[in-house]
GROMACS .gro file of C-alpha atoms in nm:
model
  418
    1MET     CA    1   3.987  12.425  -3.207
    2SER     CA    2   4.076  12.677  -2.943
    3ARG     CA    3   3.970  12.502  -2.620
    4ILE     CA    4   3.922  12.161  -2.506
    5ALA     CA    5   3.743  11.995  -2.192
    6MET     CA    6   3.916  11.680  -2.069
    7ILE     CA    7   3.740  11.457  -1.823
    8SER     CA    8   3.945  11.218  -1.621
    9LEU     CA    9   3.701  11.145  -1.352
   10HIS     CA   10   3.878  10.850  -1.179
   11THR     CA   11   4.203  10.968  -1.136
   12SER     CA   12   4.353  11.310  -1.141
   13PRO     CA   13   4.669  11.389  -1.390
   14LEU     CA   14   4.834  11.544  -1.113
   15ASP     CA   15   4.849  11.212  -0.886
   16GLN     CA   16   5.178  11.037  -0.857
   17PRO     CA   17   5.172  10.743  -1.102
   18GLY     CA   18   5.238  10.400  -0.980
   19THR     CA   19   4.989  10.363  -0.693
   20GLY     CA   20   4.614  10.370  -0.645
   21ASP     CA   21   4.434  10.419  -0.961
   22ALA     CA   22   4.730  10.646  -1.123
   23GLY     CA   23   4.914  10.524  -1.376
   24GLY     CA   24   5.008  10.574  -1.755
   25MET     CA   25   4.657  10.714  -1.828
   26ASN     CA   26   4.759  10.980  -1.584
   27VAL     CA   27   5.089  11.064  -1.773
   28TYR     CA   28   4.885  11.050  -2.094
   29VAL     CA   29   4.628  11.295  -1.997
   30ILE     CA   30   4.881  11.572  -1.860
   31GLU     CA   31   5.132  11.514  -2.131
   32LEU     CA   32   4.875  11.554  -2.389
   33ALA     CA   33   4.730  11.840  -2.255
   34LYS     CA   34   5.083  12.028  -2.239
   35ARG     CA   35   5.164  11.935  -2.584
   36LEU     CA   36   4.807  12.068  -2.697
   37ALA     CA   37   4.857  12.407  -2.495
   38ARG     CA   38   5.191  12.455  -2.688
   39ARG     CA   39   4.973  12.458  -3.011
   40GLY     CA   40   4.755  12.731  -2.865
   41ILE     CA   41   4.466  12.547  -2.727
   42ASP     CA   42   4.386  12.587  -2.398
   43VAL     CA   43   4.278  12.268  -2.189
   44ASP     CA   44   4.032  12.219  -1.894
   45ILE     CA   45   4.099  11.879  -1.725
   46PHE     CA   46   3.809  11.774  -1.501
   47THR     CA   47   3.872  11.546  -1.229
   48ARG     CA   48   3.703  11.428  -0.911
   49ALA     CA   49   3.837  11.588  -0.594
   50THR     CA   50   4.001  11.316  -0.326
   51SER     CA   51   4.071  11.566  -0.048
   52SER     CA   52   3.932  11.910   0.085
   53SER     CA   53   4.259  12.048   0.082
   54LEU     CA   54   4.278  12.060  -0.310
   55PRO     CA   55   4.226  12.366  -0.446
   56GLN     CA   56   3.950  12.402  -0.697
   57LEU     CA   57   4.152  12.495  -0.980
   58VAL     CA   58   4.518  12.420  -1.034
   59GLU     CA   59   4.728  12.593  -1.309
   60VAL     CA   60   4.944  12.330  -1.494
   61GLY     CA   61   5.168  12.580  -1.708
   62ASP     CA   62   5.030  12.818  -1.967
   63ARG     CA   63   4.689  12.720  -2.097
   64VAL     CA   64   4.646  12.388  -1.890
   65LEU     CA   65   4.399  12.433  -1.568
   66VAL     CA   66   4.297  12.104  -1.344
   67ARG     CA   67   3.939  12.162  -1.200
   68HIS     CA   68   3.912  11.955  -0.876
   69VAL     CA   69   3.526  11.861  -0.876
   70HIS     CA   70   3.344  11.766  -0.564
   71ALA     CA   71   3.154  11.459  -0.603
   72GLY     CA   72   3.116  11.210  -0.346
   73PRO     CA   73   3.301  11.169  -0.014
   74PHE     CA   74   3.675  11.272  -0.066
   75GLU     CA   75   3.827  10.944   0.046
   76GLY     CA   76   3.767  10.598   0.074
   77LEU     CA   77   3.554  10.569  -0.234
   78SER     CA   78   3.691  10.279  -0.446
   79LYS     CA   79   3.663  10.306  -0.821
   80ALA     CA   80   3.389  10.028  -0.836
   81GLU     CA   81   3.176  10.279  -0.631
   82LEU     CA   82   3.243  10.598  -0.855
   83PRO     CA   83   2.910  10.494  -1.097
   84ALA     CA   84   2.697  10.632  -0.814
   85GLN     CA   85   2.872  10.977  -0.827
   86LEU     CA   86   2.842  11.018  -1.201
   87CYS     CA   87   2.544  11.262  -1.199
   88VAL     CA   88   2.685  11.476  -0.921
   89PHE     CA   89   3.015  11.481  -1.130
   90ALA     CA   90   2.826  11.568  -1.438
   91ARG     CA   91   2.621  11.846  -1.277
   92GLU     CA   92   2.923  12.010  -1.159
   93VAL     CA   93   3.107  11.996  -1.492
   94MET     CA   94   2.780  12.157  -1.661
   95ARG     CA   95   2.784  12.402  -1.376
   96ALA     CA   96   3.147  12.512  -1.455
   97GLU     CA   97   3.081  12.536  -1.836
   98ALA     CA   98   2.745  12.734  -1.768
   99GLY     CA   99   2.964  13.012  -1.610
  100HIS     CA  100   3.089  13.097  -1.965
  101LEU     CA  101   2.927  13.218  -2.297
  102PRO     CA  102   2.772  12.960  -2.498
  103GLY     CA  103   3.052  12.787  -2.736
  104HIS     CA  104   3.315  12.782  -2.451
  105TYR     CA  105   3.424  12.454  -2.542
  106ASP     CA  106   3.519  12.325  -2.888
  107ALA     CA  107   3.519  11.951  -2.839
  108VAL     CA  108   3.523  11.704  -2.526
  109HIS     CA  109   3.791  11.436  -2.491
  110SER     CA  110   3.714  11.182  -2.204
  111HIS     CA  111   3.937  10.909  -2.092
  112TYR     CA  112   3.817  10.569  -1.937
  113TRP     CA  113   3.467  10.473  -1.948
  114LEU     CA  114   3.319  10.662  -1.642
  115SER     CA  115   3.479  10.971  -1.783
  116GLY     CA  116   3.284  10.883  -2.127
  117GLN     CA  117   2.955  10.859  -1.958
  118VAL     CA  118   3.010  11.236  -1.834
  119GLY     CA  119   3.143  11.325  -2.197
  120ALA     CA  120   2.844  11.195  -2.372
  121LEU     CA  121   2.619  11.420  -2.161
  122ALA     CA  122   2.857  11.732  -2.195
  123ARG     CA  123   2.857  11.646  -2.574
  124ASP     CA  124   2.481  11.642  -2.611
  125ARG     CA  125   2.435  11.968  -2.372
  126TRP     CA  126   2.702  12.189  -2.543
  127GLY     CA  127   2.646  12.060  -2.896
  128VAL     CA  128   3.022  11.969  -2.953
  129PRO     CA  129   3.184  11.646  -3.070
  130LEU     CA  130   3.303  11.375  -2.827
  131VAL     CA  131   3.623  11.205  -2.856
  132HIS     CA  132   3.686  10.906  -2.615
  133SER     CA  133   3.980  10.718  -2.530
  134MET     CA  134   3.927  10.386  -2.359
  135HIS     CA  135   4.265  10.322  -2.204
  136THR     CA  136   4.147   9.979  -2.071
  137MET     CA  137   3.828   9.770  -2.176
  138ALA     CA  138   3.669   9.541  -1.973
  139LYS     CA  139   3.591   9.261  -2.207
  140VAL     CA  140   3.987   9.259  -2.305
  141LYS     CA  141   4.074   9.251  -1.932
  142ASN     CA  142   3.837   8.968  -1.858
  143ALA     CA  143   3.956   8.741  -2.126
  144ALA     CA  144   4.311   8.753  -1.982
  145LEU     CA  145   4.268   8.763  -1.577
  146ALA     CA  146   4.558   8.672  -1.384
  147ALA     CA  147   4.505   8.402  -1.128
  148GLY     CA  148   4.281   8.543  -0.831
  149ASP     CA  149   4.208   8.856  -1.008
  150THR     CA  150   3.854   9.001  -0.990
  151PRO     CA  151   3.658   9.013  -1.312
  152GLU     CA  152   3.526   9.351  -1.436
  153PRO     CA  153   3.154   9.390  -1.370
  154ALA     CA  154   2.871   9.373  -1.622
  155ALA     CA  155   2.781   9.736  -1.525
  156ARG     CA  156   3.125   9.851  -1.656
  157VAL     CA  157   3.071   9.633  -1.989
  158LEU     CA  158   2.742   9.801  -2.072
  159GLY     CA  159   2.874  10.149  -1.994
  160GLU     CA  160   3.147  10.121  -2.217
  161GLU     CA  161   2.923   9.986  -2.500
  162GLN     CA  162   2.720  10.310  -2.418
  163VAL     CA  163   3.010  10.548  -2.453
  164VAL     CA  164   3.134  10.346  -2.790
  165GLU     CA  165   2.788  10.420  -2.922
  166ALA     CA  166   2.768  10.804  -2.813
  167ALA     CA  167   3.118  10.902  -2.925
  168ASP     CA  168   3.187  11.088  -3.238
  169MET     CA  169   3.536  10.940  -3.266
  170LEU     CA  170   3.722  10.704  -3.048
  171ILE     CA  171   4.118  10.699  -3.001
  172ALA     CA  172   4.278  10.346  -2.990
  173ASN     CA  173   4.644  10.308  -2.871
  174THR     CA  174   4.733  10.051  -3.110
  175SER     CA  175   4.596   9.878  -3.414
  176LEU     CA  176   4.478   9.572  -3.196
  177GLU     CA  177   4.293   9.794  -2.960
  178ALA     CA  178   4.135   9.949  -3.268
  179THR     CA  179   4.009   9.590  -3.403
  180GLN     CA  180   3.898   9.514  -3.022
  181LEU     CA  181   3.683   9.809  -3.041
  182ILE     CA  182   3.519   9.734  -3.358
  183ASP     CA  183   3.512   9.318  -3.279
  184LEU     CA  184   3.404   9.330  -2.926
  185TYR     CA  185   3.230   9.656  -2.906
  186GLY     CA  186   3.064   9.710  -3.243
  187ALA     CA  187   3.240  10.055  -3.301
  188GLU     CA  188   3.218  10.188  -3.641
  189PRO     CA  189   3.531  10.149  -3.821
  190SER     CA  190   3.528  10.501  -3.969
  191ARG     CA  191   3.498  10.625  -3.623
  192VAL     CA  192   3.829  10.479  -3.480
  193GLU     CA  193   4.149  10.614  -3.503
  194VAL     CA  194   4.478  10.470  -3.395
  195VAL     CA  195   4.707  10.740  -3.208
  196HIS     CA  196   5.004  10.619  -3.015
  197PRO     CA  197   5.097  10.755  -2.684
  198GLY     CA  198   5.435  10.932  -2.641
  199VAL     CA  199   5.722  10.942  -2.430
  200ASP     CA  200   5.905  11.251  -2.300
  201LEU     CA  201   6.246  11.248  -2.463
  202ASP     CA  202   6.368  11.497  -2.253
  203VAL     CA  203   6.323  11.308  -1.920
  204PHE     CA  204   6.370  10.959  -2.056
  205THR     CA  205   6.723  10.935  -2.200
  206PRO     CA  206   7.043  10.770  -2.114
  207ARG     CA  207   7.136  10.909  -1.772
  208PRO     CA  208   7.521  10.875  -1.691
  209GLY     CA  209   7.577  10.796  -1.344
  210ALA     CA  210   7.232  10.683  -1.271
  211ARG     CA  211   7.364  10.368  -1.082
  212GLY     CA  212   7.555  10.580  -0.857
  213ARG     CA  213   7.286  10.816  -0.781
  214LEU     CA  214   7.061  10.508  -0.659
  215GLY     CA  215   7.333  10.338  -0.463
  216LEU     CA  216   7.366  10.044  -0.728
  217ARG     CA  217   7.693   9.845  -0.795
  218GLU     CA  218   7.821   9.893  -1.150
  219ASP     CA  219   7.859   9.521  -1.195
  220ALA     CA  220   7.514   9.431  -1.068
  221HIS     CA  221   7.245   9.282  -1.280
  222VAL     CA  222   6.947   9.503  -1.236
  223LEU     CA  223   6.605   9.350  -1.342
  224LEU     CA  224   6.362   9.622  -1.278
  225PHE     CA  225   5.978   9.626  -1.246
  226ALA     CA  226   5.806   9.960  -1.253
  227GLY     CA  227   5.444  10.015  -1.216
  228ARG     CA  228   5.135   9.947  -0.999
  229LEU     CA  229   5.116   9.631  -0.775
  230GLN     CA  230   4.847   9.447  -0.900
  231PRO     CA  231   4.773   9.093  -1.050
  232LEU     CA  232   4.713   9.268  -1.401
  233LYS     CA  233   5.068   9.386  -1.393
  234ALA     CA  234   5.207   9.044  -1.282
  235PRO     CA  235   5.521   9.133  -1.090
  236ASP     CA  236   5.472   8.806  -0.933
  237VAL     CA  237   5.601   8.633  -1.261
  238LEU     CA  238   5.906   8.829  -1.241
  239LEU     CA  239   5.979   8.723  -0.897
  240ARG     CA  240   5.920   8.362  -0.983
  241ALA     CA  241   6.125   8.362  -1.276
  242VAL     CA  242   6.412   8.515  -1.034
  243ALA     CA  243   6.348   8.226  -0.830
  244VAL     CA  244   6.416   7.985  -1.100
  245LEU     CA  245   6.721   8.174  -1.255
  246LEU     CA  246   6.868   8.145  -0.889
  247ALA     CA  247   6.790   7.792  -0.838
  248GLU     CA  248   6.991   7.702  -1.184
  249ASP     CA  249   7.269   7.962  -1.103
  250PRO     CA  250   7.326   8.029  -0.733
  251GLU     CA  251   7.624   8.247  -0.806
  252LEU     CA  252   7.416   8.529  -0.978
  253ARG     CA  253   7.285   8.612  -0.616
  254HIS     CA  254   7.616   8.791  -0.536
  255ASN     CA  255   7.521   9.086  -0.811
  256LEU     CA  256   7.147   9.057  -0.858
  257VAL     CA  257   6.911   9.331  -0.770
  258VAL     CA  258   6.536   9.333  -0.848
  259PRO     CA  259   6.399   9.680  -0.754
  260ILE     CA  260   6.006   9.656  -0.759
  261VAL     CA  261   5.919  10.044  -0.811
  262GLY     CA  262   5.533  10.114  -0.731
  263GLY     CA  263   5.258  10.080  -0.485
  264PRO     CA  264   4.943   9.876  -0.453
  265SER     CA  265   4.658   9.909  -0.680
  266GLY     CA  266   4.322   9.755  -0.785
  267SER     CA  267   4.266   9.419  -0.629
  268GLY     CA  268   4.639   9.443  -0.514
  269LEU     CA  269   4.512   9.672  -0.230
  270GLU     CA  270   4.297   9.392  -0.076
  271HIS     CA  271   4.655   9.211   0.003
  272PRO     CA  272   4.927   9.494  -0.022
  273GLU     CA  273   5.186   9.279   0.165
  274SER     CA  274   5.126   8.985  -0.079
  275LEU     CA  275   5.411   9.066  -0.316
  276ALA     CA  276   5.656   9.096  -0.020
  277ASP     CA  277   5.533   8.763   0.134
  278LEU     CA  278   5.599   8.574  -0.213
  279ALA     CA  279   5.942   8.732  -0.241
  280HIS     CA  280   6.007   8.580   0.136
  281GLU     CA  281   5.869   8.249   0.043
  282LEU     CA  282   6.078   8.233  -0.243
  283GLY     CA  283   6.383   8.326  -0.062
  284LEU     CA  284   6.470   8.640  -0.263
  285ASP     CA  285   6.469   8.888   0.034
  286ASP     CA  286   6.828   8.955  -0.010
  287VAL     CA  287   6.777   9.047  -0.381
  288VAL     CA  288   6.429   9.226  -0.418
  289ARG     CA  289   6.410   9.592  -0.300
  290PHE     CA  290   6.065   9.756  -0.275
  291VAL     CA  291   6.076  10.125  -0.371
  292PRO     CA  292   5.747  10.338  -0.348
  293PRO     CA  293   5.641  10.514  -0.661
  294VAL     CA  294   5.873  10.785  -0.761
  295ALA     CA  295   5.870  11.097  -0.973
  296GLN     CA  296   5.920  11.075  -1.386
  297SER     CA  297   6.271  11.192  -1.311
  298LEU     CA  298   6.344  10.929  -1.068
  299LEU     CA  299   6.170  10.688  -1.252
  300ALA     CA  300   6.413  10.744  -1.543
  301ASP     CA  301   6.717  10.711  -1.352
  302TRP     CA  302   6.584  10.372  -1.221
  303CYS     CA  303   6.519  10.262  -1.592
  304ALA     CA  304   6.855  10.397  -1.705
  305ALA     CA  305   7.007  10.209  -1.428
  306ALA     CA  306   6.870   9.873  -1.505
  307THR     CA  307   6.989   9.586  -1.709
  308LEU     CA  308   6.654   9.527  -1.820
  309VAL     CA  309   6.321   9.638  -1.749
  310ALA     CA  310   6.044   9.353  -1.701
  311VAL     CA  311   5.684   9.427  -1.807
  312PRO     CA  312   5.511   9.089  -1.761
  313SER     CA  313   5.155   9.239  -1.777
  314TYR     CA  314   4.846   9.012  -1.861
  315ASN     CA  315   4.749   9.283  -2.045
  316GLU     CA  316   4.844   9.641  -2.149
  317SER     CA  317   4.660   9.870  -2.404
  318PHE     CA  318   4.993  10.025  -2.497
  319GLY     CA  319   5.258   9.966  -2.225
  320LEU     CA  320   5.425  10.320  -2.153
  321VAL     CA  321   5.666  10.189  -1.895
  322ALA     CA  322   5.812   9.992  -2.210
  323VAL     CA  323   5.855  10.306  -2.403
  324GLU     CA  324   5.996  10.493  -2.138
  325ALA     CA  325   6.257  10.217  -2.044
  326GLN     CA  326   6.366  10.189  -2.392
  327ALA     CA  327   6.413  10.581  -2.430
  328THR     CA  328   6.670  10.541  -2.165
  329GLY     CA  329   6.871  10.297  -2.359
  330THR     CA  330   6.757   9.983  -2.194
  331PRO     CA  331   6.620   9.673  -2.317
  332VAL     CA  332   6.271   9.547  -2.228
  333VAL     CA  333   6.144   9.190  -2.149
  334ALA     CA  334   5.770   9.194  -2.217
  335ALA     CA  335   5.493   8.984  -2.219
  336ALA     CA  336   5.352   8.935  -2.567
  337VAL     CA  337   5.005   9.086  -2.507
  338GLY     CA  338   4.783   9.392  -2.595
  339GLY     CA  339   5.002   9.686  -2.726
  340LEU     CA  340   5.339   9.565  -2.608
  341PRO     CA  341   5.429   9.388  -2.947
  342THR     CA  342   5.364   9.727  -3.093
  343VAL     CA  343   5.603   9.903  -2.851
  344VAL     CA  344   5.883   9.641  -2.826
  345ARG     CA  345   6.038   9.495  -3.118
  346ASP     CA  346   6.113   9.141  -3.054
  347GLY     CA  347   6.482   9.077  -3.101
  348HIS     CA  348   6.567   9.441  -3.182
  349SER     CA  349   6.476   9.641  -2.876
  350GLY     CA  350   6.399   9.373  -2.617
  351LEU     CA  351   6.223   9.022  -2.589
  352LEU     CA  352   5.876   8.905  -2.596
  353VAL     CA  353   5.776   8.614  -2.395
  354GLU     CA  354   5.471   8.409  -2.496
  355GLY     CA  355   5.271   8.348  -2.163
  356HIS     CA  356   5.346   8.377  -1.810
  357ASP     CA  357   5.559   8.065  -1.729
  358PRO     CA  358   5.841   8.146  -1.470
  359THR     CA  359   6.061   7.915  -1.664
  360ASP     CA  360   6.000   8.067  -2.002
  361TRP     CA  361   6.051   8.401  -1.876
  362ALA     CA  362   6.377   8.281  -1.690
  363ILE     CA  363   6.521   8.165  -2.033
  364SER     CA  364   6.464   8.544  -2.164
  365LEU     CA  365   6.608   8.706  -1.856
  366ARG     CA  366   6.916   8.467  -1.871
  367LYS     CA  367   6.996   8.558  -2.236
  368ILE     CA  368   7.009   8.928  -2.171
  369ILE     CA  369   7.204   8.881  -1.845
  370ARG     CA  370   7.479   8.638  -1.990
  371ASP     CA  371   7.520   8.790  -2.335
  372PRO     CA  372   7.682   9.101  -2.329
  373GLN     CA  373   7.655   9.144  -2.720
  374LEU     CA  374   7.297   9.102  -2.727
  375ARG     CA  375   7.239   9.337  -2.423
  376GLU     CA  376   7.462   9.588  -2.631
  377HIS     CA  377   7.223   9.552  -2.955
  378LEU     CA  378   6.900   9.548  -2.776
  379ALA     CA  379   6.999   9.886  -2.589
  380ALA     CA  380   7.098  10.040  -2.929
  381GLY     CA  381   6.754   9.910  -3.068
  382ALA     CA  382   6.589  10.036  -2.783
  383LEU     CA  383   6.687  10.378  -2.821
  384GLU     CA  384   6.589  10.370  -3.173
  385GLN     CA  385   6.253  10.216  -3.123
  386ALA     CA  386   6.153  10.473  -2.855
  387HIS     CA  387   6.204  10.753  -3.100
  388ASN     CA  388   5.914  10.632  -3.295
  389PHE     CA  389   5.692  10.757  -3.024
  390SER     CA  390   5.674  11.117  -2.913
  391TRP     CA  391   5.421  11.357  -2.730
  392ASP     CA  392   5.447  11.635  -2.996
  393ARG     CA  393   5.338  11.347  -3.276
  394THR     CA  394   5.017  11.221  -3.034
  395ALA     CA  395   4.913  11.578  -2.981
  396ASP     CA  396   4.911  11.643  -3.381
  397ARG     CA  397   4.724  11.332  -3.427
  398THR     CA  398   4.482  11.415  -3.161
  399LEU     CA  399   4.437  11.727  -3.323
  400ASP     CA  400   4.347  11.550  -3.647
  401VAL     CA  401   4.092  11.345  -3.462
  402TYR     CA  402   3.905  11.641  -3.301
  403ARG     CA  403   3.857  11.768  -3.652
  404GLN     CA  404   3.729  11.440  -3.756
  405ALA     CA  405   3.498  11.424  -3.463
  406ALA     CA  406   3.363  11.787  -3.544
  407PHE     CA  407   3.301  11.634  -3.910
  408MET     CA  408   3.113  11.346  -3.796
  409MET     CA  409   2.901  11.520  -3.583
  410ARG     CA  410   2.777  11.768  -3.829
  411LYS     CA  411   2.736  11.469  -4.066
  412ASP     CA  412   2.499  11.301  -3.822
  413GLN     CA  413   2.325  11.621  -3.773
  414ASP     CA  414   2.270  11.642  -4.137
  415VAL     CA  415   2.134  11.286  -4.148
  416ALA     CA  416   1.890  11.371  -3.851
  417ALA     CA  417   1.755  11.668  -4.011
  418ARG     CA  418   1.668  11.506  -4.330
   0.00000   0.00000   0.00000
């Protein structure tokens, strides 16, 4: 393998994670590309241009190139409207490849089902293997909807089924996701490999002085939420749990800080002020602090400064924020859903909560706040747990999957030729 085409149609790896459609997948794509580049592989990342001011090509270090593809209006196009732009996006990807000698790319790696549709076409046109990463799946999301959230449409379910059938290999973030691909989508077990995402251990590390840099008191109890503000991520569960805590122990109010770092996304865009309104209704205006999305280095400060990081999502294919928090030595309180039990070791690096009852969440939050010995134990376990995940390991395993995909494609060709 010397050159890979990555497709990330609906969101650019250059976008700021934490708002709009940008999140853990954006971090995944750019970090994986950088690590592959260090192994001597050129990576072209195709993504849809969302502004006329974006350059057509952006070099992201040696060997990594982001290509902004013009497909549809630059602004005001929701993710639900993107399927109508698949044809023009695919045409422009084909055109970019046609400017090179045949065999320019050795493999296609698509991210999210929309990209997989384009990747399947590129696979057939270029005669190279297709590796696909789902990141999230409609059938899984629809089975665990938050109250008031919008189900994923049938068109997405069908599109995902088509991508699963077309891909030479599928990458799952966790063993649970691999099982879901096989059981819910009929994926062949031999074509599914588990590759955990990583964490940048140079950025997310214990950071002395983080509280001072953020203007937080050293004696404060800091309960952090970081991520996109949408029902799926359930930041409201944290706010309701904090309200329960304060009702039971009003003295906590004097040194409690609840930073909410992120911006509206998905169905949360329909009511961008709803979380602030909830904080007001619950009487939490004095303890909740809303912070716009921040760069990775500043997010690392917020994680390191926190007493704990809450991840109350209704579903997470992996839970990158949980790994990043643990890498700074901060315990995580997470919902026991999706990939989070893989990321967070219950009682060792954090606490897992069954369900989303605010009272249950308040109990777990209180345990860490009130027990310094437990907090110290979990902090040490968090550092240990985070070192099980690295982008270098992710890149090495992904390269293995690319080779498997090439083998599978040749095998299928041999069968078809008989």
